[in-house]
Amino acid sequence: DWSSDVCSSDLLAGGTTPTDPPPTSGSGPYDSTYYAPAIGKTGSALKTALHDIIDDNTKVSYDTVWTALKDTDQDPSNTNNVIELYTGRSIAKSSNGGGTGQWNREHVFAQSRGGFDTSAGPGTDLHHLRAEDVTVNGTRGNKDFDNGGSAVSGCNDCFTDSDSFEPRDAVKGDVARMLFYMAVRYSGDDGFQDLELSTVSGSAVPRIGDLDVLLQWNAADPVDAFEMRRNDRIYTQWQHNRNPFVDHPEWAAAIWN
């Protein structure tokens, strides 16, 4: 449901209607400074320019990720809680760990699909790490993202089958933009794998998909206030780089058209 008839807390908790949405034609607050080398480019030139802008980020440890997520994923209606990505549930920050009913650290670009571990690098990059229910995280596993499947227990409007996972509508764009970031940030030039997005389900490392579906999700679910705050917090407090596709969602189609 992408209607505007939702309460403000729903919007901030990964909701569906953007607040002060990012620009769609190169006129954002960072365009004359941070993104200056990328403005006006398309295709591979845009991808390369964005990579060069965002790749010199501060790397955090996997242990620090716990602390960072309590900041970046904070529930705007209850500062003691975080919002889980797929379930949308507000849960106590202190209820983190590996037990049933707790939340843990979800790699949206699955580790095994990217060929990375949890040493400082892609496996600890906050732009694709989110708080998620332990059980639902396990259900998603390392599957591609796609539409369809059977309902996921404990995750309203989530579906899964043998090789794919579909999150709720309100965060489909969030998922897509996190994966677009990973494919641009990690290009094989800094000791990590060259991460790519694929249209083939279950494709070989280091790839994940489905790219065509992710582009559709990016267009259907606009950037919202929760996502924008998250990008700002990662930039100012943790990694000191931004997700370009939160600031300029139209750049995804400009690269992968």
mmCIF file of C-alpha atoms in Angstrom:
data_model
loop_
_atom_site.group_PDB
_atom_site.id
_atom_site.type_symbol
_atom_site.label_atom_id
_atom_site.label_comp_id
_atom_site.label_asym_id
_atom_site.label_seq_id
_atom_site.Cartn_x
_atom_site.Cartn_y
_atom_site.Cartn_z
ATOM 1 C CA ASP A 1 0.000 0.000 0.000
ATOM 2 C CA TRP A 2 1.693 3.185 -1.127
ATOM 3 C CA SER A 3 -1.125 5.569 -0.203
ATOM 4 C CA SER A 4 -0.594 8.678 1.900
ATOM 5 C CA ASP A 5 -3.271 7.647 4.376
ATOM 6 C CA VAL A 6 -0.845 6.475 7.051
ATOM 7 C CA CYS A 7 0.200 7.924 10.370
ATOM 8 C CA SER A 8 3.471 9.791 10.834
ATOM 9 C CA SER A 9 4.973 7.008 12.956
ATOM 10 C CA ASP A 10 4.414 4.579 10.096
ATOM 11 C CA LEU A 11 6.256 6.930 7.773
ATOM 12 C CA LEU A 12 9.252 7.200 10.059
ATOM 13 C CA ALA A 13 9.305 3.477 10.726
ATOM 14 C CA GLY A 14 10.117 2.697 7.120
ATOM 15 C CA GLY A 15 6.748 3.872 5.868
ATOM 16 C CA THR A 16 5.524 4.577 2.408
ATOM 17 C CA THR A 17 5.241 8.305 1.791
ATOM 18 C CA PRO A 18 8.459 10.324 1.706
ATOM 19 C CA THR A 19 8.937 13.453 3.758
ATOM 20 C CA ASP A 20 10.779 16.112 1.763
ATOM 21 C CA PRO A 21 11.827 13.541 -0.848
ATOM 22 C CA PRO A 22 15.283 13.639 -2.412
ATOM 23 C CA PRO A 23 15.677 15.378 -5.750
ATOM 24 C CA THR A 24 15.143 13.541 -8.998
ATOM 25 C CA SER A 25 17.262 15.684 -11.282
ATOM 26 C CA GLY A 26 20.556 16.616 -9.695
ATOM 27 C CA SER A 27 19.702 19.400 -7.281
ATOM 28 C CA GLY A 28 20.384 17.957 -3.833
ATOM 29 C CA PRO A 29 22.192 19.641 -0.926
ATOM 30 C CA TYR A 30 25.376 17.617 -1.535
ATOM 31 C CA ASP A 31 25.479 18.025 -5.308
ATOM 32 C CA SER A 32 27.853 20.973 -5.436
ATOM 33 C CA THR A 33 30.250 19.402 -2.919
ATOM 34 C CA TYR A 34 30.148 15.686 -2.100
ATOM 35 C CA TYR A 35 28.599 14.522 -5.387
ATOM 36 C CA ALA A 36 30.151 17.167 -7.645
ATOM 37 C CA PRO A 37 32.315 14.687 -9.647
ATOM 38 C CA ALA A 38 29.219 12.584 -10.465
ATOM 39 C CA ILE A 39 26.740 15.236 -11.537
ATOM 40 C CA GLY A 40 25.811 14.947 -15.200
ATOM 41 C CA LYS A 41 27.195 11.461 -15.688
ATOM 42 C CA THR A 42 25.301 8.265 -16.551
ATOM 43 C CA GLY A 43 26.041 4.587 -17.018
ATOM 44 C CA SER A 44 29.476 3.218 -16.170
ATOM 45 C CA ALA A 45 30.923 6.730 -15.839
ATOM 46 C CA LEU A 46 28.392 7.533 -13.124
ATOM 47 C CA LYS A 47 29.059 4.244 -11.353
ATOM 48 C CA THR A 48 32.806 4.872 -11.364
ATOM 49 C CA ALA A 49 32.419 8.451 -10.164
ATOM 50 C CA LEU A 50 30.161 7.395 -7.286
ATOM 51 C CA HIS A 51 32.538 4.600 -6.315
ATOM 52 C CA ASP A 52 35.418 7.042 -6.112
ATOM 53 C CA ILE A 53 33.321 9.357 -3.923
ATOM 54 C CA ILE A 54 32.101 6.784 -1.382
ATOM 55 C CA ASP A 55 34.957 4.275 -1.172
ATOM 56 C CA ASP A 56 37.190 6.050 1.336
ATOM 57 C CA ASN A 57 34.882 5.421 4.285
ATOM 58 C CA THR A 58 35.712 4.754 7.913
ATOM 59 C CA LYS A 59 35.430 1.017 8.569
ATOM 60 C CA VAL A 60 33.793 -0.199 11.768
ATOM 61 C CA SER A 61 34.233 -3.487 13.592
ATOM 62 C CA TYR A 62 31.485 -6.095 13.645
ATOM 63 C CA ASP A 63 31.134 -5.562 17.388
ATOM 64 C CA THR A 64 30.680 -1.824 16.831
ATOM 65 C CA VAL A 65 27.822 -2.638 14.441
ATOM 66 C CA TRP A 66 25.648 -3.510 17.464
ATOM 67 C CA THR A 67 26.144 -0.016 18.881
ATOM 68 C CA ALA A 68 25.770 1.695 15.520
ATOM 69 C CA LEU A 69 22.479 -0.034 14.683
ATOM 70 C CA LYS A 70 21.011 1.156 17.968
ATOM 71 C CA ASP A 71 21.588 4.650 16.580
ATOM 72 C CA THR A 72 20.901 4.252 12.863
ATOM 73 C CA ASP A 73 17.805 2.039 13.251
ATOM 74 C CA GLN A 74 16.318 3.849 16.243
ATOM 75 C CA ASP A 75 12.528 4.007 16.470
ATOM 76 C CA PRO A 76 11.636 7.717 16.141
ATOM 77 C CA SER A 77 8.625 7.124 18.387
ATOM 78 C CA ASN A 78 10.591 5.358 21.131
ATOM 79 C CA THR A 79 14.302 6.070 21.495
ATOM 80 C CA ASN A 80 14.746 2.928 23.600
ATOM 81 C CA ASN A 81 13.862 0.766 20.596
ATOM 82 C CA VAL A 82 15.002 -0.054 17.074
ATOM 83 C CA ILE A 83 12.817 -0.818 14.058
ATOM 84 C CA GLU A 84 13.392 -4.218 12.460
ATOM 85 C CA LEU A 85 13.790 -4.022 8.698
ATOM 86 C CA TYR A 86 11.578 -6.829 7.417
ATOM 87 C CA THR A 87 9.043 -7.146 10.238
ATOM 88 C CA GLY A 88 8.713 -3.405 10.881
ATOM 89 C CA ARG A 89 8.443 -4.245 14.562
ATOM 90 C CA SER A 90 9.712 -1.882 17.265
ATOM 91 C CA ILE A 91 11.871 -3.823 19.713
ATOM 92 C CA ALA A 92 14.019 -2.848 22.686
ATOM 93 C CA LYS A 93 17.581 -1.952 21.771
ATOM 94 C CA SER A 94 18.697 -4.130 24.664
ATOM 95 C CA SER A 95 16.939 -7.198 23.216
ATOM 96 C CA ASN A 96 19.765 -7.951 20.801
ATOM 97 C CA GLY A 97 21.499 -11.318 20.476
ATOM 98 C CA GLY A 98 20.879 -14.705 18.950
ATOM 99 C CA GLY A 99 17.806 -15.928 20.786
ATOM 100 C CA THR A 100 14.270 -16.380 19.507
ATOM 101 C CA GLY A 101 12.386 -13.094 19.786
ATOM 102 C CA GLN A 102 15.564 -11.016 19.802
ATOM 103 C CA TRP A 103 17.036 -8.937 16.994
ATOM 104 C CA ASN A 104 20.396 -9.433 15.312
ATOM 105 C CA ARG A 105 22.457 -8.051 12.428
ATOM 106 C CA GLU A 106 21.044 -8.760 8.987
ATOM 107 C CA HIS A 107 23.376 -8.553 5.979
ATOM 108 C CA VAL A 108 21.084 -7.427 3.161
ATOM 109 C CA PHE A 109 23.834 -8.403 0.709
ATOM 110 C CA ALA A 110 24.265 -11.880 2.200
ATOM 111 C CA GLN A 111 27.814 -12.713 3.304
ATOM 112 C CA SER A 112 27.999 -16.003 1.426
ATOM 113 C CA ARG A 113 26.738 -14.345 -1.747
ATOM 114 C CA GLY A 114 29.379 -11.625 -1.552
ATOM 115 C CA GLY A 115 32.290 -13.784 -0.497
ATOM 116 C CA PHE A 116 33.073 -11.653 2.557
ATOM 117 C CA ASP A 117 33.207 -12.247 6.304
ATOM 118 C CA THR A 118 32.719 -9.963 9.305
ATOM 119 C CA SER A 119 36.166 -8.426 9.378
ATOM 120 C CA ALA A 120 36.078 -4.660 8.779
ATOM 121 C CA GLY A 121 34.817 -4.100 5.247
ATOM 122 C CA PRO A 122 31.674 -5.139 3.354
ATOM 123 C CA GLY A 123 30.649 -7.467 6.162
ATOM 124 C CA THR A 124 30.507 -4.553 8.597
ATOM 125 C CA ASP A 125 29.239 -1.852 6.225
ATOM 126 C CA LEU A 126 26.309 -0.154 7.935
ATOM 127 C CA HIS A 127 24.716 0.877 4.661
ATOM 128 C CA HIS A 128 23.476 -2.708 4.215
ATOM 129 C CA LEU A 129 23.339 -3.937 7.815
ATOM 130 C CA ARG A 130 19.980 -3.694 9.565
ATOM 131 C CA ALA A 131 18.325 -4.794 12.783
ATOM 132 C CA GLU A 132 16.110 -7.840 12.153
ATOM 133 C CA ASP A 133 14.257 -10.520 14.076
ATOM 134 C CA VAL A 134 16.520 -13.538 14.565
ATOM 135 C CA THR A 135 14.034 -16.050 13.157
ATOM 136 C CA VAL A 136 13.044 -13.955 10.144
ATOM 137 C CA ASN A 137 16.710 -13.257 9.453
ATOM 138 C CA GLY A 138 17.253 -17.017 9.359
ATOM 139 C CA THR A 139 14.313 -17.472 7.008
ATOM 140 C CA ARG A 140 15.747 -14.929 4.590
ATOM 141 C CA GLY A 141 19.155 -16.634 4.808
ATOM 142 C CA ASN A 142 21.210 -15.874 1.700
ATOM 143 C CA LYS A 143 18.314 -15.835 -0.757
ATOM 144 C CA ASP A 144 17.910 -13.426 -3.628
ATOM 145 C CA PHE A 145 15.197 -10.785 -3.450
ATOM 146 C CA ASP A 146 12.177 -11.365 -5.688
ATOM 147 C CA ASN A 147 8.394 -11.322 -5.628
ATOM 148 C CA GLY A 148 6.289 -14.282 -4.549
ATOM 149 C CA GLY A 149 6.337 -17.370 -2.394
ATOM 150 C CA SER A 150 4.600 -18.402 0.812
ATOM 151 C CA ALA A 151 3.851 -16.122 3.754
ATOM 152 C CA VAL A 152 6.680 -15.780 6.281
ATOM 153 C CA SER A 153 5.685 -16.482 9.879
ATOM 154 C CA GLY A 154 6.151 -13.438 12.101
ATOM 155 C CA CYS A 155 6.677 -11.062 9.182
ATOM 156 C CA ASN A 156 3.502 -9.536 7.808
ATOM 157 C CA ASP A 157 3.487 -9.108 4.017
ATOM 158 C CA CYS A 158 6.785 -11.001 3.640
ATOM 159 C CA PHE A 159 6.984 -14.012 1.334
ATOM 160 C CA THR A 160 9.616 -16.610 0.544
ATOM 161 C CA ASP A 161 10.290 -19.700 -1.547
ATOM 162 C CA SER A 162 13.309 -21.930 -2.062
ATOM 163 C CA ASP A 163 15.545 -19.236 -3.553
ATOM 164 C CA SER A 164 13.988 -15.816 -2.919
ATOM 165 C CA PHE A 165 12.643 -13.496 -0.249
ATOM 166 C CA GLU A 166 10.101 -10.675 -0.633
ATOM 167 C CA PRO A 167 10.009 -8.041 2.135
ATOM 168 C CA ARG A 168 7.006 -5.904 2.999
ATOM 169 C CA ASP A 169 6.143 -3.161 0.511
ATOM 170 C CA ALA A 170 7.242 -0.310 2.782
ATOM 171 C CA VAL A 171 10.912 -1.333 2.680
ATOM 172 C CA LYS A 172 11.308 -2.800 -0.789
ATOM 173 C CA GLY A 173 12.959 0.395 -1.990
ATOM 174 C CA ASP A 174 15.192 0.457 1.087
ATOM 175 C CA VAL A 175 16.438 -3.052 0.274
ATOM 176 C CA ALA A 176 17.071 -2.135 -3.357
ATOM 177 C CA ARG A 177 18.988 1.028 -2.512
ATOM 178 C CA MET A 178 21.179 -0.817 0.012
ATOM 179 C CA LEU A 179 22.125 -3.346 -2.658
ATOM 180 C CA PHE A 180 22.767 -0.637 -5.256
ATOM 181 C CA TYR A 181 25.163 0.966 -2.764
ATOM 182 C CA MET A 182 27.037 -2.291 -2.192
ATOM 183 C CA ALA A 183 27.464 -2.904 -5.922
ATOM 184 C CA VAL A 184 28.980 0.557 -6.366
ATOM 185 C CA ARG A 185 31.040 0.749 -3.178
ATOM 186 C CA TYR A 186 32.768 -2.618 -3.639
ATOM 187 C CA SER A 187 34.340 -2.840 -7.078
ATOM 188 C CA GLY A 188 37.268 -5.157 -6.438
ATOM 189 C CA ASP A 189 39.913 -2.481 -6.066
ATOM 190 C CA ASP A 190 40.515 -2.578 -2.310
ATOM 191 C CA GLY A 191 41.086 -6.231 -1.515
ATOM 192 C CA PHE A 192 37.387 -7.112 -1.449
ATOM 193 C CA GLN A 193 35.258 -8.843 -4.057
ATOM 194 C CA ASP A 194 33.717 -6.916 -6.949
ATOM 195 C CA LEU A 195 30.086 -7.128 -5.855
ATOM 196 C CA GLU A 196 27.502 -7.183 -8.617
ATOM 197 C CA LEU A 197 23.731 -7.385 -9.048
ATOM 198 C CA SER A 198 22.360 -10.183 -11.177
ATOM 199 C CA THR A 199 19.173 -11.095 -13.030
ATOM 200 C CA VAL A 200 19.900 -14.796 -12.541
ATOM 201 C CA SER A 201 18.618 -16.402 -9.337
ATOM 202 C CA GLY A 202 21.230 -18.150 -7.244
ATOM 203 C CA SER A 203 24.050 -16.860 -9.414
ATOM 204 C CA ALA A 204 27.668 -17.441 -8.471
ATOM 205 C CA VAL A 205 29.584 -15.394 -5.914
ATOM 206 C CA PRO A 206 29.922 -12.423 -5.746
ATOM 207 C CA ARG A 207 26.465 -11.662 -7.100
ATOM 208 C CA ILE A 208 22.944 -11.229 -5.768
ATOM 209 C CA GLY A 209 19.631 -10.320 -7.389
ATOM 210 C CA ASP A 210 17.134 -9.921 -8.832
ATOM 211 C CA LEU A 211 18.317 -6.670 -10.416
ATOM 212 C CA ASP A 212 15.193 -6.119 -12.537
ATOM 213 C CA VAL A 213 12.955 -6.543 -9.496
ATOM 214 C CA LEU A 214 15.172 -4.284 -7.377
ATOM 215 C CA LEU A 215 14.869 -1.508 -9.959
ATOM 216 C CA GLN A 216 11.080 -1.888 -9.816
ATOM 217 C CA TRP A 217 11.122 -1.766 -6.020
ATOM 218 C CA ASN A 218 13.304 1.353 -6.050
ATOM 219 C CA ALA A 219 10.731 3.125 -8.210
ATOM 220 C CA ALA A 220 7.667 1.849 -6.323
ATOM 221 C CA ASP A 221 8.838 2.597 -2.766
ATOM 222 C CA PRO A 222 10.222 6.144 -2.490
ATOM 223 C CA VAL A 223 12.823 7.215 0.034
ATOM 224 C CA ASP A 224 11.228 8.134 3.369
ATOM 225 C CA ALA A 225 12.251 10.047 6.488
ATOM 226 C CA PHE A 226 13.582 6.978 8.322
ATOM 227 C CA GLU A 227 15.856 6.124 5.417
ATOM 228 C CA MET A 228 17.101 9.692 5.063
ATOM 229 C CA ARG A 229 17.894 9.970 8.780
ATOM 230 C CA ARG A 230 19.732 6.660 8.617
ATOM 231 C CA ASN A 231 21.875 7.857 5.718
ATOM 232 C CA ASP A 232 22.688 11.055 7.596
ATOM 233 C CA ARG A 233 23.659 9.219 10.792
ATOM 234 C CA ILE A 234 25.976 6.817 8.980
ATOM 235 C CA TYR A 235 27.562 9.773 7.207
ATOM 236 C CA THR A 236 28.022 12.052 10.194
ATOM 237 C CA GLN A 237 28.604 9.602 13.048
ATOM 238 C CA TRP A 238 29.952 6.294 11.762
ATOM 239 C CA GLN A 239 31.365 5.744 8.275
ATOM 240 C CA HIS A 240 31.495 9.268 6.852
ATOM 241 C CA ASN A 241 30.154 8.187 3.496
ATOM 242 C CA ARG A 242 26.674 8.354 2.043
ATOM 243 C CA ASN A 243 24.421 5.999 0.108
ATOM 244 C CA PRO A 244 24.033 7.888 -3.192
ATOM 245 C CA PHE A 245 20.817 6.050 -4.019
ATOM 246 C CA VAL A 246 19.067 7.425 -0.958
ATOM 247 C CA ASP A 247 20.023 10.953 -2.006
ATOM 248 C CA HIS A 248 19.382 10.283 -5.710
ATOM 249 C CA PRO A 249 17.246 7.173 -6.270
ATOM 250 C CA GLU A 250 17.081 7.965 -9.990
ATOM 251 C CA TRP A 251 20.781 7.166 -10.311
ATOM 252 C CA ALA A 252 19.999 3.441 -10.128
ATOM 253 C CA ALA A 253 18.174 3.507 -13.457
ATOM 254 C CA ALA A 254 20.884 5.765 -14.867
ATOM 255 C CA ILE A 255 23.469 3.045 -14.129
ATOM 256 C CA TRP A 256 21.508 -0.191 -14.643
ATOM 257 C CA ASN A 257 19.203 0.682 -17.499
#
